[in-house]
Short mmCIF file of C-alpha atoms (C1' of nucleotides) in Angstrom, two decimals:
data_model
loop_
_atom_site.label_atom_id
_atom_site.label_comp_id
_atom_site.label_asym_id
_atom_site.label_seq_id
_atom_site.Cartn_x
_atom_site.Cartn_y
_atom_site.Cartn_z
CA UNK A 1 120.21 97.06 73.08
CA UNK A 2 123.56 96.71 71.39
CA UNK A 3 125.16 96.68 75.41
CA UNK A 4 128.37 97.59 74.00
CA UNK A 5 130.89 97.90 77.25
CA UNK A 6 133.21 98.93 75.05
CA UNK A 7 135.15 101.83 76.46
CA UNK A 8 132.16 102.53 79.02
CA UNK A 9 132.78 105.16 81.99
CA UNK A 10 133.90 107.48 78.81
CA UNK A 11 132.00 105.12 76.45
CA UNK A 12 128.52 105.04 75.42
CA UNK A 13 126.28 106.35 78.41
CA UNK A 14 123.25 106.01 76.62
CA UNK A 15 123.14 102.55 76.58
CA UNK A 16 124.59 102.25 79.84
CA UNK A 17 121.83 104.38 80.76
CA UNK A 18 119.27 102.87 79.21
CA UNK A 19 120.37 99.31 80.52
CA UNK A 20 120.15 100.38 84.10
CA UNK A 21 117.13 101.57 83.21
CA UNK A 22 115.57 97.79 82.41
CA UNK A 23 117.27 96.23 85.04
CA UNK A 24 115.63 99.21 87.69
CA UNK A 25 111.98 98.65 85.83
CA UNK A 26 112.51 95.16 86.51
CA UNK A 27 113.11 95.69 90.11
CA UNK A 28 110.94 97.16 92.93
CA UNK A 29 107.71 96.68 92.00
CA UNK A 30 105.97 99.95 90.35
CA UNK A 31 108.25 102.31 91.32
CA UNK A 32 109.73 103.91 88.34
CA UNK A 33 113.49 104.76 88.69
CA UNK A 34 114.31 108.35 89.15
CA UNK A 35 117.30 110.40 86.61
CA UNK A 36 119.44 110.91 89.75
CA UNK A 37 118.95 107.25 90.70
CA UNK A 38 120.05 105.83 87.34
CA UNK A 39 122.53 108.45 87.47
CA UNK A 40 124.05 106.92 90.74
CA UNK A 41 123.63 103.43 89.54
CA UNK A 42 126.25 104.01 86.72
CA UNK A 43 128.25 105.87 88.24
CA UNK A 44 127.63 109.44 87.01
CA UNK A 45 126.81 112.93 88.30
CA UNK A 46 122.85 113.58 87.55
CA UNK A 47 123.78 116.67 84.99
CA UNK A 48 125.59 114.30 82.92
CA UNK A 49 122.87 112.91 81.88
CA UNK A 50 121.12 115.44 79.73
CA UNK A 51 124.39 115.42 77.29
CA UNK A 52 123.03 112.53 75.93
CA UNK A 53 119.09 113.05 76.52
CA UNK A 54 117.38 116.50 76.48
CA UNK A 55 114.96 115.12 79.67
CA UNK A 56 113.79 112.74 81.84
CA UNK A 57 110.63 112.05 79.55
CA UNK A 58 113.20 111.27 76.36
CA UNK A 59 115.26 108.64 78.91
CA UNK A 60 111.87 107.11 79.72
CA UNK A 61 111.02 107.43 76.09
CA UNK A 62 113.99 104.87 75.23
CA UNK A 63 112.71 102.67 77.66
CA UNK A 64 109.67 102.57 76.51
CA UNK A 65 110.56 101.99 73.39
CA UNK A 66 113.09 99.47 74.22
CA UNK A 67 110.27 97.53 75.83
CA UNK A 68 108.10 97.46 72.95
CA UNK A 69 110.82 96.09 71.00
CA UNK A 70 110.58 93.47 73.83
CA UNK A 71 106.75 92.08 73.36
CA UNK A 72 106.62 92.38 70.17
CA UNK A 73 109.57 89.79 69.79
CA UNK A 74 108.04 87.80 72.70
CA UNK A 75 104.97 87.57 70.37
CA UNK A 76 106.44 87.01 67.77
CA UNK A 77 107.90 83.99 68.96
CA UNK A 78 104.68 82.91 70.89
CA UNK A 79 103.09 83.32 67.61
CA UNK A 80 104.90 81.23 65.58
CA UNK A 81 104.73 78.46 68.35
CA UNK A 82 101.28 78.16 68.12
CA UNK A 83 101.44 77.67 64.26
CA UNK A 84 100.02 81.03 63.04
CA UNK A 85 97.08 82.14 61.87
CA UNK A 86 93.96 82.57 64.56
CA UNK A 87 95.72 80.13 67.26
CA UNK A 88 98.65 82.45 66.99
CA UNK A 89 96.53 85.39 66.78
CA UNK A 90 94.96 84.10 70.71
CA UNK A 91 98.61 83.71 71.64
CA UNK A 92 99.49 87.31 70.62
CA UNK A 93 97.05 88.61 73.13
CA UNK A 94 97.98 86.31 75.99
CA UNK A 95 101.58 87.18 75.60
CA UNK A 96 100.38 90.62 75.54
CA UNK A 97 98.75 90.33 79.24
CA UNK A 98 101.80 87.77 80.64
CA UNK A 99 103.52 90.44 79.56
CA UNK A 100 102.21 93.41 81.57
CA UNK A 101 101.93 91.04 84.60
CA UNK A 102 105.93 90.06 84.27
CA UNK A 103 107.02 93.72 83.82
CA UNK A 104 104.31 95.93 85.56
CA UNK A 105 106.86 98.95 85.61
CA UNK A 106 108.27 98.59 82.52
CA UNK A 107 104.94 98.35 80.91
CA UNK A 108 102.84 101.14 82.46
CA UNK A 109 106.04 102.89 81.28
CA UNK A 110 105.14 102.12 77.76
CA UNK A 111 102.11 103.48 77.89
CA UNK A 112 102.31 105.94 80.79
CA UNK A 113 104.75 108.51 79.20
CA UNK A 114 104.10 111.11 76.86
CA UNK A 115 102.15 109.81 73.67
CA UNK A 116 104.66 110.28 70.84
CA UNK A 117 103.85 106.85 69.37
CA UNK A 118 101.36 106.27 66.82
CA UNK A 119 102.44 109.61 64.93
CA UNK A 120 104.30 109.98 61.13
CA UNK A 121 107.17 107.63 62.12
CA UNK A 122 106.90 103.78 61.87
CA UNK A 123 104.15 102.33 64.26
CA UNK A 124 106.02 99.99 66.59
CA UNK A 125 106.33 96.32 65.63
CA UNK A 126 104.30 95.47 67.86
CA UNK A 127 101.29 97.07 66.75
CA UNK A 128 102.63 95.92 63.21
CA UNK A 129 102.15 92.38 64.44
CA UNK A 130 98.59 93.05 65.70
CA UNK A 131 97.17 94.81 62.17
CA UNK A 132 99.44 91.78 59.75
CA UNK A 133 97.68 89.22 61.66
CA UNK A 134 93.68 90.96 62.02
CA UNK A 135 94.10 91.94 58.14
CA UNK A 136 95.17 88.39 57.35
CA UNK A 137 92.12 87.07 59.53
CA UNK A 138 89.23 89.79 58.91
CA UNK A 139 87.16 89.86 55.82
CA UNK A 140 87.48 93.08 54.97
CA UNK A 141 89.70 96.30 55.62
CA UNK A 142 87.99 97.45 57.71
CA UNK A 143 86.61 94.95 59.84
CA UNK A 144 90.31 94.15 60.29
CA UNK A 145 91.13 97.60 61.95
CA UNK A 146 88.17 97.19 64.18
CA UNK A 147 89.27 94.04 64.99
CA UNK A 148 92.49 94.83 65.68
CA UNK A 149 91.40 97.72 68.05
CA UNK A 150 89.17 96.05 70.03
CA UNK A 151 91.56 93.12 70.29
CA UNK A 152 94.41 95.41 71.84
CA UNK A 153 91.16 97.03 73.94
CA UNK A 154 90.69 93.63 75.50
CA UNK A 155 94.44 93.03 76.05
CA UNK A 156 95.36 96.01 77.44
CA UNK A 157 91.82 96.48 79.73
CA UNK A 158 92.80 93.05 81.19
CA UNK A 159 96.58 93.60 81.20
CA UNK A 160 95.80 97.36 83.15
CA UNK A 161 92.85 96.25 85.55
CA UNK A 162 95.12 93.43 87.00
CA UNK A 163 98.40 95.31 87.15
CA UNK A 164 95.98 98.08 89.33
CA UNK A 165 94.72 94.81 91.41
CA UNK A 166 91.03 95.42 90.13
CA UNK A 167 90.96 92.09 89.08
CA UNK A 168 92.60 89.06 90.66
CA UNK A 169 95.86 88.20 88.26
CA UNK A 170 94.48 84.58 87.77
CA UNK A 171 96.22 83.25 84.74
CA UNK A 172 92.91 80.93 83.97
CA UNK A 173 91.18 84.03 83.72
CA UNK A 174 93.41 85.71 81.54
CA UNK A 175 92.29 82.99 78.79
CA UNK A 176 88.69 83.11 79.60
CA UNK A 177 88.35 87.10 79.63
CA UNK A 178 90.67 86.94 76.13
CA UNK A 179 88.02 83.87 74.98
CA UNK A 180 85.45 86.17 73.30
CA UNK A 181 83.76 83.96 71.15
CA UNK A 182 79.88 84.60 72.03
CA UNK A 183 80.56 87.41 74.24
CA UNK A 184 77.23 87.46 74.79
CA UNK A 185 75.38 83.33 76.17
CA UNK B 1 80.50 115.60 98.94
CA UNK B 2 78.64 117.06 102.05
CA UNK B 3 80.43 120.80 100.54
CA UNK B 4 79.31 122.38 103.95
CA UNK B 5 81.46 126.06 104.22
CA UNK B 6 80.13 125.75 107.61
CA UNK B 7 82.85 127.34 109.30
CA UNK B 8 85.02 126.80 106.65
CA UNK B 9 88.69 128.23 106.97
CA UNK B 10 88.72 126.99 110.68
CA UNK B 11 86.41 124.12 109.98
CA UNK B 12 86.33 120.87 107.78
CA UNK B 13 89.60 121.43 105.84
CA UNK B 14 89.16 117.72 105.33
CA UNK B 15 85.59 118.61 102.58
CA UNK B 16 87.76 121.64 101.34
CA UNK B 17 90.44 119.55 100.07
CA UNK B 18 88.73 117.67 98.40
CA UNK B 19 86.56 119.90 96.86
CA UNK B 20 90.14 121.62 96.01
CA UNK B 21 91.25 118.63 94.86
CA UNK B 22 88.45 117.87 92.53
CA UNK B 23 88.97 121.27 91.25
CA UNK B 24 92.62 120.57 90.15
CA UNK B 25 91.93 117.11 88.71
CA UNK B 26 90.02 118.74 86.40
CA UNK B 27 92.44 121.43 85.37
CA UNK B 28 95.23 121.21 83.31
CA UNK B 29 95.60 118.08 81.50
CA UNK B 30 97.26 115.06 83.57
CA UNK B 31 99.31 116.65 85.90
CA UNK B 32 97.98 115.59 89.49
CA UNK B 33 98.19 118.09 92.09
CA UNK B 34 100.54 118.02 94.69
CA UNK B 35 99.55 118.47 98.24
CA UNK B 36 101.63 121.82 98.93
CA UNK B 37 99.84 123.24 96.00
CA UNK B 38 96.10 121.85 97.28
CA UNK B 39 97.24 123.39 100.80
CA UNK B 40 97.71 126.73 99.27
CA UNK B 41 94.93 126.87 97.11
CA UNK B 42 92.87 126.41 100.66
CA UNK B 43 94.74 128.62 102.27
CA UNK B 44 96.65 126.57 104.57
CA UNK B 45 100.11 125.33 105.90
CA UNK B 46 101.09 122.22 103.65
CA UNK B 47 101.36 120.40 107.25
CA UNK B 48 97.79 120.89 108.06
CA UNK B 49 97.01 118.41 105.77
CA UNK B 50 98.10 115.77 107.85
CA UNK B 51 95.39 116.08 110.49
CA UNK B 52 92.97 115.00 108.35
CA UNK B 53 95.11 112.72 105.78
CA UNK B 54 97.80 110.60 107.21
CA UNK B 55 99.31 110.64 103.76
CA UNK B 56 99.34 112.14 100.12
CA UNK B 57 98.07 108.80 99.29
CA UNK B 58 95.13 109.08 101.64
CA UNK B 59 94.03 112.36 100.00
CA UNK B 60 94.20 110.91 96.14
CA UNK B 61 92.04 107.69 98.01
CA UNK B 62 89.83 109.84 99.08
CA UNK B 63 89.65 112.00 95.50
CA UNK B 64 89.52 108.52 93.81
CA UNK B 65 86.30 107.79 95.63
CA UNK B 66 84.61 110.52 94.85
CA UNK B 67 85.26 110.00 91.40
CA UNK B 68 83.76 106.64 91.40
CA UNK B 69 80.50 107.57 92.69
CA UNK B 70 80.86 110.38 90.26
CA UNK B 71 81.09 107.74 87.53
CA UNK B 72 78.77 105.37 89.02
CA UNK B 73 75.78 108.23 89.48
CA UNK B 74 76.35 109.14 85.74
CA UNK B 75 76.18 105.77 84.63
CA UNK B 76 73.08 105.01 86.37
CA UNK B 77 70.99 107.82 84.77
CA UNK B 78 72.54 107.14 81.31
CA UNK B 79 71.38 103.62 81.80
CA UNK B 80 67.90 104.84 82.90
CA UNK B 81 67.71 106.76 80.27
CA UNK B 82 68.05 104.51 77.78
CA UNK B 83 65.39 102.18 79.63
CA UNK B 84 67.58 99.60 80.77
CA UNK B 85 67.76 96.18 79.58
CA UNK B 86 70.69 95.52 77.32
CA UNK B 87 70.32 98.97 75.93
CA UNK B 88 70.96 100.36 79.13
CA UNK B 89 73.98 98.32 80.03
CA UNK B 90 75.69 99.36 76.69
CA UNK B 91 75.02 103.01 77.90
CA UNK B 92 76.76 102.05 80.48
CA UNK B 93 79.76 101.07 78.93
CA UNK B 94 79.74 104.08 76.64
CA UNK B 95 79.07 106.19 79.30
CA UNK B 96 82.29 104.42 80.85
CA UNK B 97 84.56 105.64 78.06
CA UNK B 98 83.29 109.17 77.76
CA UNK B 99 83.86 109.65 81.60
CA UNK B 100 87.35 108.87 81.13
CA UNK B 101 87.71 111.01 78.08
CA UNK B 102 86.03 113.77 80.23
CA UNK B 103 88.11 113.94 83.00
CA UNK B 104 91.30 111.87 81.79
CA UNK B 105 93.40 113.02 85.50
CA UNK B 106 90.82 112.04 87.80
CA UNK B 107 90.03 109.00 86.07
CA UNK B 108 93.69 107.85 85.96
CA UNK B 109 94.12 108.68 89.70
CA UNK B 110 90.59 106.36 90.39
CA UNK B 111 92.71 103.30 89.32
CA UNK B 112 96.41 104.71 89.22
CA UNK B 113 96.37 104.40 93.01
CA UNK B 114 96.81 101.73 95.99
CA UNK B 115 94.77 98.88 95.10
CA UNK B 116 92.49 99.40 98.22
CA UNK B 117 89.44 98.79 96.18
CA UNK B 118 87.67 95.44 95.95
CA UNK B 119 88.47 94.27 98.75
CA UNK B 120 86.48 93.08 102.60
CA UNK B 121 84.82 96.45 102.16
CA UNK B 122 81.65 96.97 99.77
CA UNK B 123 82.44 97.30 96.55
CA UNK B 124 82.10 100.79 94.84
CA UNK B 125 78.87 101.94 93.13
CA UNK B 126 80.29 101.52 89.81
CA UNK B 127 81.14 98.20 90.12
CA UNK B 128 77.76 96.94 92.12
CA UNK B 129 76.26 98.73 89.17
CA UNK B 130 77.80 96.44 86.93
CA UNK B 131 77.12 92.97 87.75
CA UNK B 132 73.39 93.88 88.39
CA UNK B 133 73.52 94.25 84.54
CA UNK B 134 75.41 91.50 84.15
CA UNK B 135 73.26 89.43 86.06
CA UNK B 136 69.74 90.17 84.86
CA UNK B 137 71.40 89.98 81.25
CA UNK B 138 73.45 86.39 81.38
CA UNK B 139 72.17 82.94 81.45
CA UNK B 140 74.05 81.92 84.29
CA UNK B 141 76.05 83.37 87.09
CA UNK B 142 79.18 82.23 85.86
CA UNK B 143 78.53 83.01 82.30
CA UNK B 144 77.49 86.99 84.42
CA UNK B 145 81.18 86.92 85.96
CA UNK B 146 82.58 86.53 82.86
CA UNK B 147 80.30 88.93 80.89
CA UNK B 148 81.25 91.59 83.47
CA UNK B 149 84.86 91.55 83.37
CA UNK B 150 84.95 91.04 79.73
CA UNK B 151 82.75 94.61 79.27
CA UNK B 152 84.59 95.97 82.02
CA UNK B 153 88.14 95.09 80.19
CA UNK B 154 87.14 96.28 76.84
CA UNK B 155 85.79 100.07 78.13
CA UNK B 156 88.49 100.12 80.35
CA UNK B 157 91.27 99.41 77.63
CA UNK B 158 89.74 101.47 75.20
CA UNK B 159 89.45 104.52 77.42
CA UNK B 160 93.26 104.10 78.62
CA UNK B 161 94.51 103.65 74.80
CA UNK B 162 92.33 106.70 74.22
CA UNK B 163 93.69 108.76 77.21
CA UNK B 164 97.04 107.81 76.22
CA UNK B 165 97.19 108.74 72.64
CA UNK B 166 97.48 105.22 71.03
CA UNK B 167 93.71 105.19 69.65
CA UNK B 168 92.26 108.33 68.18
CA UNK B 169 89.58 109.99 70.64
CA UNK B 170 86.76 109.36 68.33
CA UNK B 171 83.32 109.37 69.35
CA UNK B 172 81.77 107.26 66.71
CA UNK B 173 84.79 104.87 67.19
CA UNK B 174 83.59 104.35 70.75
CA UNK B 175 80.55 102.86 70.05
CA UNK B 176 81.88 100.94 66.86
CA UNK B 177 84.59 99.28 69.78
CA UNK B 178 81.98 99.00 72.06
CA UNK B 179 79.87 96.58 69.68
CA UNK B 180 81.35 93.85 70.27
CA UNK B 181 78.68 91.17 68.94
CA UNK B 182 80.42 89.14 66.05
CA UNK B 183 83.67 89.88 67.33
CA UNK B 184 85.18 87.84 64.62
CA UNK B 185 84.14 88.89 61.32
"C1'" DC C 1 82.11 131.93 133.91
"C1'" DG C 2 86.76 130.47 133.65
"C1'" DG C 3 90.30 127.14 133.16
"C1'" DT C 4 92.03 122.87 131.14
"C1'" DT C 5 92.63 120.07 127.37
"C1'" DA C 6 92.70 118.19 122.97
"C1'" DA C 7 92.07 119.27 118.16
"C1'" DA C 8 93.86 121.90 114.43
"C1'" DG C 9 97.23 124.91 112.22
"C1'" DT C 10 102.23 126.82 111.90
"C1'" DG C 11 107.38 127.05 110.84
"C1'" DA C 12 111.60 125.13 110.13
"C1'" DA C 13 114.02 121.39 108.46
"C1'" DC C 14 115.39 116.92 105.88
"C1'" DG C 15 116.07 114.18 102.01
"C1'" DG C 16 114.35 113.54 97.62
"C1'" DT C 17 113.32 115.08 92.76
"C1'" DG C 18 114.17 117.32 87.78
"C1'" DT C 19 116.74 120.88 85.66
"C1'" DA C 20 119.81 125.11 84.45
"C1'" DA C 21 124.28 127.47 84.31
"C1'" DA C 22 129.08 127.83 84.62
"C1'" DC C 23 133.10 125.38 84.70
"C1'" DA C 24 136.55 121.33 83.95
"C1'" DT C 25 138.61 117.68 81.31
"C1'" DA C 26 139.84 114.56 78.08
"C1'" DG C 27 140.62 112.91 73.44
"C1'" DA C 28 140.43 113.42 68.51
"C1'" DG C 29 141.92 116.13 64.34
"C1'" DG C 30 144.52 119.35 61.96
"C1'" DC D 1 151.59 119.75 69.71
"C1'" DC D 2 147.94 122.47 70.15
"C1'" DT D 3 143.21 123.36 69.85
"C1'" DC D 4 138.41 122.53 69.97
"C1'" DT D 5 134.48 119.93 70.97
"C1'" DA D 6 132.18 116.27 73.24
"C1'" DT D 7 131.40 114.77 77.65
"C1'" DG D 8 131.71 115.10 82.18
"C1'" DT D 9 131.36 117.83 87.23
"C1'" DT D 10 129.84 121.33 90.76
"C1'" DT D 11 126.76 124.34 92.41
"C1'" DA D 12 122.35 126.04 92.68
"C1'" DC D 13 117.22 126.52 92.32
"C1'" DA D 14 112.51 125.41 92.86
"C1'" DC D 15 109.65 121.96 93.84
"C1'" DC D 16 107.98 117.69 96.29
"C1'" DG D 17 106.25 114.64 100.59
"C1'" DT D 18 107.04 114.23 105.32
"C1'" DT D 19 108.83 114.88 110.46
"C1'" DC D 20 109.12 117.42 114.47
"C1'" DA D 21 108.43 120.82 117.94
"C1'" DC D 22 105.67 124.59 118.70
"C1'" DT D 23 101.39 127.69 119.01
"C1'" DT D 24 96.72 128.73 118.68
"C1'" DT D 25 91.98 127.97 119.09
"C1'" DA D 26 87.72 126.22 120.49
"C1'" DA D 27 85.09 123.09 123.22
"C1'" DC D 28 83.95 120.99 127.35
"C1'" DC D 29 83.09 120.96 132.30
"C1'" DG D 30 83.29 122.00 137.17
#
DNA sequence: CGGTTAAAGTGAACGGTGTAAACATAGAGG
DNA sequence: CCTCTATGTTTACACCGTTCACTTTAACCG
């Protein structure tokens, strides 16, 4: 978020929007923030927001994206810690699940909202991460896509069946579920 | 559901409800139904509700239920059919995933709500279901804890990525997710 | 059989939501 | 300086879940 203050109450609303936004997702746990709420929070009548976003869905939209933008840099960077190639490939998916569990809201929000994603437009980075580092590990094409799908399956079962309290969030069982060598003894 | 009309419109609202309920879930796409609209579509005051529910949240609790045993009962004859053994538990996962698929709104609502589930009570059907494959198919009970959750993670994320647009709704790709032995290439 | 009593359903109301329509205001450009 | 357009505001509507006080109904029991 470029967080400009700028000239802000007439200034940029969108991003003030949008950064109240975060800071709400990061708050109360699961309760995504309401239009009117955000509204209130910047100090704005409700209406005033659709001049700069045709709904509610397109607000939550820029969140969502926003927080994709968000794990895929905190992967990145857990990535490269762990030196790359399949050590930093385990450390993608971990940061994927830490993630989820440190932002519940913000990431059922990713995922929750309408599915524009995955359509002609750029895929988001990152689910460029995840294919750069399964066709850089995989044999062939196409065991790389597999991989790569059943990789963010894993993740994202994991990541969803703890934030829903299915499963206790242990963070020693985060790396044995995501340990899938000999799935089966 | 005991579905007795008995009396029915001065009788067990409670049954109708849900049966109402059911009904919706499987309607239009997503969109849960709200209680006022469940309340009309028995024929009833939206207040009535709360003699038998003492909240909305009760209602989708007891709608999430149902669709568990729902889910559970399905697997269990998919499993039989395919004469158990480790054939049968990968029915089970498949069987998992097309559920899902088949009723996206009912199956979000199963795990969407209150995290009631797994707890002092016995656990559901589904999930009993689950580690007495995991059990009779692992070496050791630990190793079975670990198998279960894995399977369970990896249907559960690919039916969510599935439900929510990120992975195309393929049938073959199912199973080819599904198979998970030599994960890594 | 009749009367009491508790269960079950009703209506109005409150605060919340997303959204539309008509109106106001400021600030930039000619 | 005046105008026009972008950005706000006010009011209003239809929905939501929930509460409260009230009425009806049916069941039980003397």
């Amino acid at each position: 978020m470029s967080t400009s203050p700028a000239t802000y109450h007439h200034g940029n609303l969108h991003d003030a929007l949008v950064v109240a936004g975060l800071r709400a997702l990061e708050g109360q746990e699961g309760k995504a923030p309401s239009l009117r709420e955000l509204a209130r929070v910047v100090g704005v009548s409700p209406t005033a927001v659709y001049r700069h976003f045709p709904d509610k869905q397109a607000l939550d939209a820029a969140l969502a994206q926003e927080g994709l933008k968000l794990l895929a840099k905190e992967q990145q960077t857990a990535a490269a810690k762990a030196g790359g190639g399949s050590a930093g490939f385990a450390e993608t998916g971990r940061t994927y699940v830490r993630f989820a569990l440190a932002h519940p809201a913000l990431f059922r929000l990713m995922f929750t909202q309408g599915h524009p994603v995955a359509d002609s437009d750029r895929p988001d980075e990152a689910r460029a991460l995840l294919t750069a580092y399964t066709q850089a590990l995989a044999s062939n094409p196409e065991r790389a896509e597999t991989l790569a799908l059943q990789a963010w399956s894993i993740a994202h079962g994991i990541a969803m069946l703890m934030l829903d309290g299915r499963i206790p969030t242990d963070d020693a069982l985060i790396d044995r579920l995501l340990n899938t060598e000999n799935l089966f003894s």
